[in-house]
Each structure stands twice: as structure tokens, then as C-alpha cells.
mmCIF file of C-alpha atoms in Angstrom:
data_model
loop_
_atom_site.group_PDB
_atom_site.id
_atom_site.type_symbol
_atom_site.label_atom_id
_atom_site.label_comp_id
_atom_site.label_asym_id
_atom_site.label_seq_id
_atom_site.Cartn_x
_atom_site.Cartn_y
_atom_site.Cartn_z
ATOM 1 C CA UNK L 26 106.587 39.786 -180.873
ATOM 2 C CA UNK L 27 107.494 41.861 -183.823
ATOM 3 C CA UNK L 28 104.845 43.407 -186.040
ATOM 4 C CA UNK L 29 105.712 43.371 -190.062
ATOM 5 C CA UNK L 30 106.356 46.377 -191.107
ATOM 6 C CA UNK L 31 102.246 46.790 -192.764
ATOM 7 C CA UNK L 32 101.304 45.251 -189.469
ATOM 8 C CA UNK L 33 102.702 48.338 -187.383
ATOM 9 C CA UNK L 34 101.550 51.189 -189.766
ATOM 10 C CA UNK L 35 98.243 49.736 -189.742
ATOM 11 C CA UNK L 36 98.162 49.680 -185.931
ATOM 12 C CA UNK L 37 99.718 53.716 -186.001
ATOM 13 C CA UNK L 38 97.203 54.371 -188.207
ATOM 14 C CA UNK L 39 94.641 53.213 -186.340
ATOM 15 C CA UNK L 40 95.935 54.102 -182.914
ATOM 16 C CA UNK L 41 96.196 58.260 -184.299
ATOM 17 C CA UNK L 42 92.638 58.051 -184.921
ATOM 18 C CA UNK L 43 91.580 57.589 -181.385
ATOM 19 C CA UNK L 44 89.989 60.825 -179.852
ATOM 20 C CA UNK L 45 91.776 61.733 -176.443
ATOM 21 C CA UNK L 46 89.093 63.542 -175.068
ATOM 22 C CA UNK L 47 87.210 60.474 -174.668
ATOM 23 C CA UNK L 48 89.519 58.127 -174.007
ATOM 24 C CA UNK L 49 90.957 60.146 -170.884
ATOM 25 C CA UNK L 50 87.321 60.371 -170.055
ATOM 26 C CA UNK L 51 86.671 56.858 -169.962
ATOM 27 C CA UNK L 52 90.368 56.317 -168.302
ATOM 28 C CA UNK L 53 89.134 58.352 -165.233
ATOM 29 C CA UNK L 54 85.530 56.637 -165.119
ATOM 30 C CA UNK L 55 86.226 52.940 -166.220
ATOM 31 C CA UNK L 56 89.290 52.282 -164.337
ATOM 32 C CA UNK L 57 87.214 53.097 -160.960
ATOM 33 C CA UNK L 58 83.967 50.844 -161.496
ATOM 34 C CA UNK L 59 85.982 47.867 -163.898
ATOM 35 C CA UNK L 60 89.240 47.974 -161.729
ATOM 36 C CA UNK L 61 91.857 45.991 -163.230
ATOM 37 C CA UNK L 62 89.541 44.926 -166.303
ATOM 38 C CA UNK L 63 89.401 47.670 -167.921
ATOM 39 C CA UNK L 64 93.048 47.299 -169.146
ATOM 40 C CA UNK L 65 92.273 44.878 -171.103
ATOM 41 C CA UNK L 66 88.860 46.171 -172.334
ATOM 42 C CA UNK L 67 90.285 49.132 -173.462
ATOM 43 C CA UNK L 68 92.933 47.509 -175.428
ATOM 44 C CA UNK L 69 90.487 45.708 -177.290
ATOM 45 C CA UNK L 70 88.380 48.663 -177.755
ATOM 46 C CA UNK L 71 91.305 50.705 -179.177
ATOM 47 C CA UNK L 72 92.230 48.171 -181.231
ATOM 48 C CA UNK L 73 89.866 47.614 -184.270
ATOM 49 C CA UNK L 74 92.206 45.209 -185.954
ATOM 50 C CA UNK L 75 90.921 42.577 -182.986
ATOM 51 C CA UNK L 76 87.413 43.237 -183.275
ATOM 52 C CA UNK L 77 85.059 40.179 -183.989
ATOM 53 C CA UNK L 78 81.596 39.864 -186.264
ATOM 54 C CA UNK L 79 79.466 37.618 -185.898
ATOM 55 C CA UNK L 80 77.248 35.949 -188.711
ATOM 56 C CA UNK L 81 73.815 35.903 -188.454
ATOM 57 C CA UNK L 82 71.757 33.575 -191.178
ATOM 58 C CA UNK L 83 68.730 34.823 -192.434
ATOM 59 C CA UNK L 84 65.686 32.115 -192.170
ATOM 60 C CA UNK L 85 64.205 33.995 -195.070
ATOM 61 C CA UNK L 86 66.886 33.690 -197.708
ATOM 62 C CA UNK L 87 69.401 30.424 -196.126
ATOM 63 C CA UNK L 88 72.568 30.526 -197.183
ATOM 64 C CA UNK L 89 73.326 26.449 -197.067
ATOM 65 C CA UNK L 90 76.446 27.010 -198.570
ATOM 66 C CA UNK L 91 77.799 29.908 -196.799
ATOM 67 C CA UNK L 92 77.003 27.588 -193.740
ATOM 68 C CA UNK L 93 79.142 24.680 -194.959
ATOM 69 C CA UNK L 94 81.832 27.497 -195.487
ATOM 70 C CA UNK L 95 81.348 28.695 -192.120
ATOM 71 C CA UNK L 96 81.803 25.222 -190.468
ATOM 72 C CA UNK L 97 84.648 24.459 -192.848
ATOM 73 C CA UNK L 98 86.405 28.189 -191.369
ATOM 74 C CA UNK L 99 86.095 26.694 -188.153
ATOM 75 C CA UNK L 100 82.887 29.295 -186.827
ATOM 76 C CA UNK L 101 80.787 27.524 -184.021
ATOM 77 C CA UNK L 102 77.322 28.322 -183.283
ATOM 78 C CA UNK L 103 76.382 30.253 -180.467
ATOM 79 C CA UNK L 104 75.030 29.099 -177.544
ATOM 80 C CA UNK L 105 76.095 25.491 -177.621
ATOM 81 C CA UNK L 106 75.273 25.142 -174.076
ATOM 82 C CA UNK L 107 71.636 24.589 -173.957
ATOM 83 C CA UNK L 108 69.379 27.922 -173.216
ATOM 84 C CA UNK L 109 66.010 26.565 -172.612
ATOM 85 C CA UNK L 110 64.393 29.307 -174.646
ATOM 86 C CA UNK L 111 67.182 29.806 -177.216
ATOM 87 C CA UNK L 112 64.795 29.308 -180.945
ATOM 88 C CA UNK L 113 66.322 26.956 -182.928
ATOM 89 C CA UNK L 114 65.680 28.883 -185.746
ATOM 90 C CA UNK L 115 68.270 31.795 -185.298
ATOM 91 C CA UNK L 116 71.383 30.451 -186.301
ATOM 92 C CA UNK L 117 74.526 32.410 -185.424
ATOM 93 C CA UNK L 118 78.143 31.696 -185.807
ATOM 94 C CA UNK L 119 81.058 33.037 -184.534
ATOM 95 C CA UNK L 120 84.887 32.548 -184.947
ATOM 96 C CA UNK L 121 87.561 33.089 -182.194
ATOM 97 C CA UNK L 122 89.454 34.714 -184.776
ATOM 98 C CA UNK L 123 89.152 38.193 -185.709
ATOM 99 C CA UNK L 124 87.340 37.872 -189.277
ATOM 100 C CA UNK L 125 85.142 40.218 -191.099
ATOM 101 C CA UNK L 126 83.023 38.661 -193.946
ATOM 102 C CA UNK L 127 82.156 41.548 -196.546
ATOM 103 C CA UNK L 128 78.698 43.289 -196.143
ATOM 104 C CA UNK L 129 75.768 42.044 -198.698
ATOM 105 C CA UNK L 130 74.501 45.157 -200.553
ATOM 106 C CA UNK L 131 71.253 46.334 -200.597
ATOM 107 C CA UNK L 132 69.157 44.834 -203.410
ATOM 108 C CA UNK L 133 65.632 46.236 -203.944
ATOM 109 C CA UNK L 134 63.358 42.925 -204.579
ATOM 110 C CA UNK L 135 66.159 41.283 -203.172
ATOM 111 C CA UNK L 136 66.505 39.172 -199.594
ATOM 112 C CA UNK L 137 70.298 39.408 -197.789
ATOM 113 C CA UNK L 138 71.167 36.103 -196.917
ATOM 114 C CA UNK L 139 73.619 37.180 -193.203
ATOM 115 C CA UNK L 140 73.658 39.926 -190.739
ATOM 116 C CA UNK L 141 77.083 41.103 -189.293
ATOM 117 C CA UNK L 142 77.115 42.329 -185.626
ATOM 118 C CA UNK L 143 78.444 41.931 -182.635
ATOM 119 C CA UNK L 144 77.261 38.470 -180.725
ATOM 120 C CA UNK L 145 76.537 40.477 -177.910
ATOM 121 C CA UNK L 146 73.783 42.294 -179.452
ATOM 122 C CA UNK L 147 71.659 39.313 -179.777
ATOM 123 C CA UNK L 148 71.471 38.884 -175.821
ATOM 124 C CA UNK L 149 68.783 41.225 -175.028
ATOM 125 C CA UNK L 150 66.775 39.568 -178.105
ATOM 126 C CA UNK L 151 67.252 36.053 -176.912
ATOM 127 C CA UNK L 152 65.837 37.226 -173.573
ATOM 128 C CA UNK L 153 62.769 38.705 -174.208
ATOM 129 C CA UNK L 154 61.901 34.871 -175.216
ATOM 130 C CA UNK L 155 59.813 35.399 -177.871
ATOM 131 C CA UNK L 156 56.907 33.655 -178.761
ATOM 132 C CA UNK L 157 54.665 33.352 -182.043
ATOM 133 C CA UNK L 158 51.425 35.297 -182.083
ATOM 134 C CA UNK L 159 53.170 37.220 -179.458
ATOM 135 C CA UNK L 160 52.692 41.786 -179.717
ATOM 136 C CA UNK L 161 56.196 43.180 -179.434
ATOM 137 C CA UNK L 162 57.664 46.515 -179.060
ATOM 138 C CA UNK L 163 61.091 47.597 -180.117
ATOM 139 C CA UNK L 164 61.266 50.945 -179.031
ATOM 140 C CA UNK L 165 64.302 52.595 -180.311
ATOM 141 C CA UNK L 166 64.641 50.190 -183.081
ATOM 142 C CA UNK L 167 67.313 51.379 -185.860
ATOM 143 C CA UNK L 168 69.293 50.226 -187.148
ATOM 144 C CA UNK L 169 67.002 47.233 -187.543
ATOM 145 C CA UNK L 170 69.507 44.421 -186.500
ATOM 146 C CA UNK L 171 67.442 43.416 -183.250
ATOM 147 C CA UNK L 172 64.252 43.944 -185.235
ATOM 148 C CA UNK L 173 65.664 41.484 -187.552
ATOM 149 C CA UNK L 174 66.824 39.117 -185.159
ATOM 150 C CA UNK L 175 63.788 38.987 -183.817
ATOM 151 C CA UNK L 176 62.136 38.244 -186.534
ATOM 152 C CA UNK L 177 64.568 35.380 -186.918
ATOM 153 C CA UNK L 178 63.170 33.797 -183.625
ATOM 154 C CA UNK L 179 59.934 33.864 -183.777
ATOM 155 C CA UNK L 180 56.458 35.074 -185.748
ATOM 156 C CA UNK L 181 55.377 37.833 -183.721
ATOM 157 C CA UNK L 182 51.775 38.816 -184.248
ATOM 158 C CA UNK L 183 52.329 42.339 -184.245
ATOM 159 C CA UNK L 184 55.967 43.629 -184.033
ATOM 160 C CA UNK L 185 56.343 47.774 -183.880
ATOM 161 C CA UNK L 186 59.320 48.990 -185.133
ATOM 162 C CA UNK L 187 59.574 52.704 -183.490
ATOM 163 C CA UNK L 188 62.688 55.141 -184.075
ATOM 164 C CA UNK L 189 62.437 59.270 -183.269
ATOM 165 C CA UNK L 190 65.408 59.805 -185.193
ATOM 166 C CA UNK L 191 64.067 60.663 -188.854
ATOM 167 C CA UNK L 192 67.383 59.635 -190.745
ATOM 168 C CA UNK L 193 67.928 56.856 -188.621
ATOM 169 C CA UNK L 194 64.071 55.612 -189.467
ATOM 170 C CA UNK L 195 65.246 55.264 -192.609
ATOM 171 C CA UNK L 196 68.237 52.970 -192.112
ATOM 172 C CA UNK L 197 65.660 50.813 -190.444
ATOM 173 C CA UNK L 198 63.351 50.904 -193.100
ATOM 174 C CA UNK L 199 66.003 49.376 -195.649
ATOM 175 C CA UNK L 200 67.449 47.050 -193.159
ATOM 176 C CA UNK L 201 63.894 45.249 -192.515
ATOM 177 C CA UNK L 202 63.064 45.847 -196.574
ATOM 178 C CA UNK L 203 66.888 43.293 -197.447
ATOM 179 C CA UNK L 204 65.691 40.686 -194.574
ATOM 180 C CA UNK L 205 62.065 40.563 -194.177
ATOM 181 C CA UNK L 206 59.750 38.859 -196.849
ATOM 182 C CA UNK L 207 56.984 40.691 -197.949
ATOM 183 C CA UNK L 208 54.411 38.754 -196.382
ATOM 184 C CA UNK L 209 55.972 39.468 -192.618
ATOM 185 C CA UNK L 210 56.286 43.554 -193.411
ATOM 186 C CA UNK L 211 52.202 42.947 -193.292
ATOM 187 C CA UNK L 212 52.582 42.456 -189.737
ATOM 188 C CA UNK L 213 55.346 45.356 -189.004
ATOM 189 C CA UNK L 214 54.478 48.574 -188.116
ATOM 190 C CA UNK L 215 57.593 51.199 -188.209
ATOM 191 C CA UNK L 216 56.556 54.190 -186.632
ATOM 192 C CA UNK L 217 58.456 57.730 -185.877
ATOM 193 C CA UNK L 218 57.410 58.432 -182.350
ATOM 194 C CA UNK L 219 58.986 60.423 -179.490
ATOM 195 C CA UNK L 220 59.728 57.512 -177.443
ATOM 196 C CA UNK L 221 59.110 58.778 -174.341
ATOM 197 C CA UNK L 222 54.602 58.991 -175.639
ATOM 198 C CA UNK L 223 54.503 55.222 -176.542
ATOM 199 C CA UNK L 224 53.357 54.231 -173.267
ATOM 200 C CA UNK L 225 50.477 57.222 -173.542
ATOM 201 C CA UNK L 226 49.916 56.485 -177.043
ATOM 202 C CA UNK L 227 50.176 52.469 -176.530
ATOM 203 C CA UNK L 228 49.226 52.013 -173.279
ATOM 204 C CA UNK L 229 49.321 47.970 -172.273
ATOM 205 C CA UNK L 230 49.428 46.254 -175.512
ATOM 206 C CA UNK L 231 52.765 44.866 -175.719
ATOM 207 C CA UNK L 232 53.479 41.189 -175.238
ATOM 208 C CA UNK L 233 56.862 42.221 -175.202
ATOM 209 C CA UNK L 234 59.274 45.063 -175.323
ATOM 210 C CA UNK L 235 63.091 45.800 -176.113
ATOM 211 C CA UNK L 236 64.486 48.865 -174.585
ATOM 212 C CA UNK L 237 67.541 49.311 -176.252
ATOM 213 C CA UNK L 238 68.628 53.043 -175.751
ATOM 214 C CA UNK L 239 69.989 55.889 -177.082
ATOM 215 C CA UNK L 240 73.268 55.257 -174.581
ATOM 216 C CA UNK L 241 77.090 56.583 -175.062
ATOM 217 C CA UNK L 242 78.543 53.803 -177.523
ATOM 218 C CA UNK L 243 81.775 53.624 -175.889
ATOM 219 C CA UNK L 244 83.072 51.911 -179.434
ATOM 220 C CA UNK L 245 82.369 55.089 -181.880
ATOM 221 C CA UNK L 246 82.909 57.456 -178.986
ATOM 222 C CA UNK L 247 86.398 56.268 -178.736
ATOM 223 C CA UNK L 248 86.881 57.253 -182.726
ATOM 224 C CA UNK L 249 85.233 60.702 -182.659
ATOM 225 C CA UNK L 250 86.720 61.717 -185.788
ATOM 226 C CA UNK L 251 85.673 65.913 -184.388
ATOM 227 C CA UNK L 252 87.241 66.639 -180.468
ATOM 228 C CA UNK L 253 84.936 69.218 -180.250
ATOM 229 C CA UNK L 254 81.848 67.230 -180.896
ATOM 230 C CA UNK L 255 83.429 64.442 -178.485
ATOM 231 C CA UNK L 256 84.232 66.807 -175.347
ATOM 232 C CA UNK L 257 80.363 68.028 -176.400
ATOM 233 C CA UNK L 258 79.132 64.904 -176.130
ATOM 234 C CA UNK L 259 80.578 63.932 -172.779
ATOM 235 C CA UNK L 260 79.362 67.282 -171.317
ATOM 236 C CA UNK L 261 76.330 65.882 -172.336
ATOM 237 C CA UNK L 262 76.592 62.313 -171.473
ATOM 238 C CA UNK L 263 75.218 62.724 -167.770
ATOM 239 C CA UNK L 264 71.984 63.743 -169.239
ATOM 240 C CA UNK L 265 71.419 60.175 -170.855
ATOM 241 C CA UNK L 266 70.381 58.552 -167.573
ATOM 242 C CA UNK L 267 67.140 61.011 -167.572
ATOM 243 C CA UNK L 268 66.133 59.791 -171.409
ATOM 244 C CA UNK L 269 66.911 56.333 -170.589
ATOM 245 C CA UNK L 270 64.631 56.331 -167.718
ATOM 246 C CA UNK L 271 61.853 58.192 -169.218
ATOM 247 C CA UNK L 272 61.965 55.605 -172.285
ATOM 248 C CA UNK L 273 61.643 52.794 -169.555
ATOM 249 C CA UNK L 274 58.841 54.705 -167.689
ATOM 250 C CA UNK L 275 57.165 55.001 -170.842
ATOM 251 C CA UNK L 276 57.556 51.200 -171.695
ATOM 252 C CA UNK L 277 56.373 49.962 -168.879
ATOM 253 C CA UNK L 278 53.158 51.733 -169.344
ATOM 254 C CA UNK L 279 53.141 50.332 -172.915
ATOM 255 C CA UNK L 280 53.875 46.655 -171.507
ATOM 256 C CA UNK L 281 50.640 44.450 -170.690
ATOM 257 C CA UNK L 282 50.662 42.915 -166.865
ATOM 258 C CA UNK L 283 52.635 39.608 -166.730
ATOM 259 C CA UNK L 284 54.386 40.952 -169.784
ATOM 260 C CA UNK L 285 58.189 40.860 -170.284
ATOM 261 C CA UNK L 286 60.856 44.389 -170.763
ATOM 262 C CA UNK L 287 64.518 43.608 -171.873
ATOM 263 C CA UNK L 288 66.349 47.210 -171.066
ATOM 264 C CA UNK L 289 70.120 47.373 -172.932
ATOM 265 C CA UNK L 290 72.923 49.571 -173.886
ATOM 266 C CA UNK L 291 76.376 49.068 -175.351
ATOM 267 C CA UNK L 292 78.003 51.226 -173.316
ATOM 268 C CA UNK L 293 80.351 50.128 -169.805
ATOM 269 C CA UNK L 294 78.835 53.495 -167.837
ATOM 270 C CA UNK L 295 77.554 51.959 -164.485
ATOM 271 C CA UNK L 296 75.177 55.392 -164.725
ATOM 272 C CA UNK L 297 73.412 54.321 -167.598
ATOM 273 C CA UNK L 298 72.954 50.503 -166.889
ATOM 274 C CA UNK L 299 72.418 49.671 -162.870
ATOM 275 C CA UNK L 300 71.820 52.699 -161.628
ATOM 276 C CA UNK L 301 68.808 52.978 -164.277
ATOM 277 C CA UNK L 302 67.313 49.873 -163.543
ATOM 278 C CA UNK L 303 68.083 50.531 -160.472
ATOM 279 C CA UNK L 304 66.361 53.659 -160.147
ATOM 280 C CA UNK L 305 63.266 51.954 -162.172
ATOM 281 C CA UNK L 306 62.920 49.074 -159.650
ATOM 282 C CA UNK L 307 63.096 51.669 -156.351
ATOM 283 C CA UNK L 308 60.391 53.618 -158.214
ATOM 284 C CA UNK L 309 57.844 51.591 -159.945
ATOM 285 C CA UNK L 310 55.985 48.614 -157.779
ATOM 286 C CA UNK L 311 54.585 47.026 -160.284
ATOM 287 C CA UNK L 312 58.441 45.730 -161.984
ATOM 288 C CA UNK L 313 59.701 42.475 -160.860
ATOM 289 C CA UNK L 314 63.787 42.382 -161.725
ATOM 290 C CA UNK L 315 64.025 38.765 -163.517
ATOM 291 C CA UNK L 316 67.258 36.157 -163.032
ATOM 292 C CA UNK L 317 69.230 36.310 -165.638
ATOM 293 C CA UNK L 318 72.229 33.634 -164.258
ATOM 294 C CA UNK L 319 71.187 30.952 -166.593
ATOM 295 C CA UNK L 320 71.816 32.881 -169.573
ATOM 296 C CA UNK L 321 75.873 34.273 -167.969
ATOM 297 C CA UNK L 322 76.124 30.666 -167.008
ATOM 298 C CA UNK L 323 75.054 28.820 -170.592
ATOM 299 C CA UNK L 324 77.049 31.317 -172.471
ATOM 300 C CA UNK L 325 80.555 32.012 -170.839
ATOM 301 C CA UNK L 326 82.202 30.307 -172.882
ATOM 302 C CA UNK L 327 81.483 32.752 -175.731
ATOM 303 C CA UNK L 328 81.295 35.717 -173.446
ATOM 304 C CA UNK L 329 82.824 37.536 -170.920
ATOM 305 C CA UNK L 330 81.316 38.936 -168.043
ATOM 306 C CA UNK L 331 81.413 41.643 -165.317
ATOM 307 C CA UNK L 332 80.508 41.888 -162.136
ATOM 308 C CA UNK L 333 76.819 44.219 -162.330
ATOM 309 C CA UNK L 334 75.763 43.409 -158.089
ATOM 310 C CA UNK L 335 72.252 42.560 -160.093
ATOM 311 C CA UNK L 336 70.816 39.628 -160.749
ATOM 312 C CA UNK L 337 68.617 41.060 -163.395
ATOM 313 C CA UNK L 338 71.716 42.052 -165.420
ATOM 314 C CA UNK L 339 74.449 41.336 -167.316
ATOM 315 C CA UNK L 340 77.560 43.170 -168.658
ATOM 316 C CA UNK L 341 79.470 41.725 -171.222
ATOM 317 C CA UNK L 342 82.993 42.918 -171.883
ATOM 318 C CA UNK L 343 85.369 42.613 -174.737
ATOM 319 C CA UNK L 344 88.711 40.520 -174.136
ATOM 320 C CA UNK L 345 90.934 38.812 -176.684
ATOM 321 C CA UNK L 346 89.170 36.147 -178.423
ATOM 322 C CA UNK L 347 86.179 37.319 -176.874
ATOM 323 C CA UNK L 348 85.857 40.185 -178.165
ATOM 324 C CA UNK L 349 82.077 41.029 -177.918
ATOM 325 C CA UNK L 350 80.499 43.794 -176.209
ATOM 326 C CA UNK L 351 80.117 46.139 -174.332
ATOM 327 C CA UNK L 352 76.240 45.526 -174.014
ATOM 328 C CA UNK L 353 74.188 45.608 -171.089
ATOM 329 C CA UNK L 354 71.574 43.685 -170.945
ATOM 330 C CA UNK L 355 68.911 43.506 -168.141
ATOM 331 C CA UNK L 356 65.066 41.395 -168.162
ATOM 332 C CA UNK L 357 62.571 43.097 -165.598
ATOM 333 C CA UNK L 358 58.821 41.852 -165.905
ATOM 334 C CA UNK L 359 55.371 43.591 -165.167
ATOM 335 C CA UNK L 360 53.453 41.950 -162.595
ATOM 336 C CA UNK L 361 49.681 41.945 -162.123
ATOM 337 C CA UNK L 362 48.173 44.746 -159.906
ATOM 338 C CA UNK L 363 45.701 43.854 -157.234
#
């Protein structure tokens, strides 16, 4: 098929401003544990112009007629299967077609009616099955989009909002300031903590926790705008799995018995996803790995998965029309101690 002349300069442009370094990188890593997926994942990846976004409502500002517009665009809801747990007061649509809706600015005094992301993200949200009253822990929390879906599925009793990062806090801060009425802040605590003391600092409180790391985001990596920087951060990159586990280690201890951890990434790296669980499982006694088939099975139709050898986890990965992920996405639970 020929491109239009616009068409193919757009794809140049686009294609000149993906960093070698990593892409090699991932070339040499992805092709062994995908196999003959990754082809197509890393056409999608390198290809912004077929990227998706999803549109997530906010209960606290509905936008009734942006949803009529939605359904008269042809977006579908996800998970239109039936997830037994799946609130039906998050309301997210998606289109099969590449389409980006403009981002709402930020309005002090003022509530944003959508969220863009990527459907994938909302996975490891939708599994920690959230209930009201419940205490919840999002431990590396900026941006603020899981915070905020959340928030969209239930009335937590407590929710802590932690992120180390100091400019990164405040990202998170504005994000939950344009979603979250004032009344619901009451019950938010954003904190600045070393992630790897919560469990010391914390230690069993949490109904609830969301472990969703500091990982190598295989989507920005792949547009390192500085080589240097990117061959820096892949010499670096085999340190993550030591951060990631510590994080976990340190959740655990934060999480009450019987309670329920959701660890993710959006990253493919086998490293940073099975072989951490993996590693948590073999070393702590007192984590159960929880099924997580029901949720592949209800939602193939809207994602694509890959083969993880755990039942525990999932790894969604981008393909045309489907072009969510990656994201990782693995539901372990704390059991009693005798």
C-alpha cells in the first residue's frame, strides 16, 4: 500500500527518532524470550502513529455527553465479558482505531472530566479488587493515573499515595488535585518515602497494595532522545530486578495477613516480571501466587497476551488493533501465619 506523501514523512520522521542503542538492545533480548512475537511488538512499539488511548470517565465530574460521543465514534467499553469483580463504576472505552482525544488542562478549582492511558494500565487496578472502607497502598504512585483509577472503583478508607521521586510527587499531586473532589483528598495521604521503609514504617496495615515499579519502560526507552543517557541506562537496567524486589519485600511487610499485592511493570524484560515474582515466591512463605486466568480469559478480546509459564501473571503485548501494553501484571496474596 502506498503512503501519501505527509503519510511517509511523518513515518521518517518518526522512525529517525528511534534510539539504536536500545532498540538493538531489545532486538538481542526480546527476540529470544518473545520468539516470533516480538516482530510484531516491536513494530507497534516503533510506530507511534498506531498507538491507542484509552478514555477513562471520571465518576466525579461525568461527562454524559462525551459518552454519547464516544458510543456514536464507535468506542466500546472494556471488559464486556463479565469480570466478577470488575466495579461498575469505572467506565472505560476504547476504540480499535488509533485515536487520541486532546488532553483536559489543568484547572485549579476545577474537576477533569477523562483520563487518557493505555487500557492496559488499568489491569493491575482491576485486580487488586477493591473494596469500600478498604486501607490501600500505592507504593510508587506517580503519575497518579492508577491512584485515580482506583479511586474510580471504589471508596477506599484510607488510600496512601507514596512516590520517592520529589518532582515526580508533584505530578501526582496535580493529577489527584484535577480528579479527586475535595471531600475524598480527606482520606488520601501522599507521602515522599523511600519505598523500600514502608513496610518498616507501615508495617501490616494495608488492605491492599499496588506495586507498580520503577521498571525499564520499553515505550520511552525506545525514543531516548540522548544515546548516551540510553546506553547508560541499559548498563544500568540489570540493577532494576534488586529495587523491584526490595519494593516487594518491603510491601509485603506493609500488607495485613489475608491481604491482597498486585506487582506490575510496563516493560517485556522476563528479568523484571517472572523472575521477580519468581524470586519473591521461592523466598517468602508467607505469599500465596493468585490465578489470574479469569481475567486473560474475560478480556482477550481487548488484549493480547503472552505466554508468562505463571499462573499468577499476565503479559500483555501490543499488536495492531490491540495495541495496549506492555504491562505486567501479577496478584500474589499474604496468607495467615500459624
Amino acid at each position: 500500500m502506498m503512503l501519501s506523501p505527509l503519510k511517509a514523512k511523518s513515518e521518517r520522521k518518526l522512525a529517525k527518532q528511534i534510539c539504536k542503542v536500545v532498540l538493538d538492545h531489545f532486538e538481542k533480548q526480546y527476540s529470544k524470550e518473545l520468539g516470533d512475537a516480538w516482530s510484531t511488538v516491536r513494530d507497534i512499539l516503533t510506530s507511534p502513529s498506531c498507538w491507542q488511548h484509552a478514555v477513562l470517565l471520571n465518576r466525579f465530574n461525568y461527562p454524559f455527553e462525551l459518552e454519547k460521543d464516544l458510543h456514536f465514534k464507535g468506542y466500546h467499553t472494556l471488559f464486556q465479558g463479565s469480570l466478577p469483580y470488575y466495579p461498575k463504576s469505572v467506565k472505560c472505552y476504547l476504540s480499535r482505531i488509533p485515536h487520541r482525544m486532546p488532553s483536559e488542562r489543568h484547572q485549579i478549582g476545577s474537576l477533569k472530566k477523562y483520563y487518557l492511558l493505555n487500557a492496559a494500565s488499568l489491569l493491575p487496578v482491576l485486580a487488586l479488587e477493591l473494596r469500600d472502607g478498604e486501607k490501600v497502598l500505592d507504593l510508587c504512585a506517580a503519575p497518579g493515573g492508577k491512584s485515580v483509577a482506583l479511586l474510580q472503583c471504589a471508596s477506599p478508607g484510607y488510600l496512601h499515595c507514596n512516590e520517592y521521586d520529589c518532582l515526580r510527587l508533584k505530578w501526582l499531586r496535580q493529577t489527584l488535585e484535577s480528579f479527586i473532589p475535595q471531600p475524598l483528598v480527606n482520606v488520601i495521604k501522599v507521602s515522599e518515602l523511600d519505598g523500600r521503609e514502608m513496610g518498616d514504617a507501615q508495617p501490616e496495615t494495608f488492605d491492599k497494595v499496588l506495586v507498580d515499579a520503577p521498571c525499564s519502560n520499553d515505550r520511552s526507552w525506545l525514543f531516548s532522545s540522548d544515546s548516551q543517557k540510553a546506553a547508560s541506562r541499559i548498563s544500568q537496567r540489570r540493577k532494576l530486578p534488586v529495587l523491584q524486589k526490595e519494593l516487594l519485600r518491603s510491601a509485603i511487610k506493609a500488607l495485613r495477613p489475608g491481604g491482597l499485592l498486585v506487582y506490575s511493570t510496563c516493560t517485556l524484560s522476563k528479568a523484571e516480571n517472572q523472575d521477580v515474582v519468581r524470586d519473591i515466591l521461592n523466598s517468602c512463605s508467607n505469599i500465596m501466587p493468585v490465578d489470574m486466568k479469569e481475567m486473560a480469559m474475560t478480556c482477550s478480546q481487548d488484549f493480547t497476551f503472552a505466554p508468562t509459564g505463571q499462573e499468577c501473571g499476565l503479559l500483555v503485548i501490543p499488536e495492531k488493533g490491540k495495541a495496549w501494553g506492555p504491562m505486567y501484571v501479577a496478584k500474589l496474596k499474604k496468607s495467615w501465619t500459624i
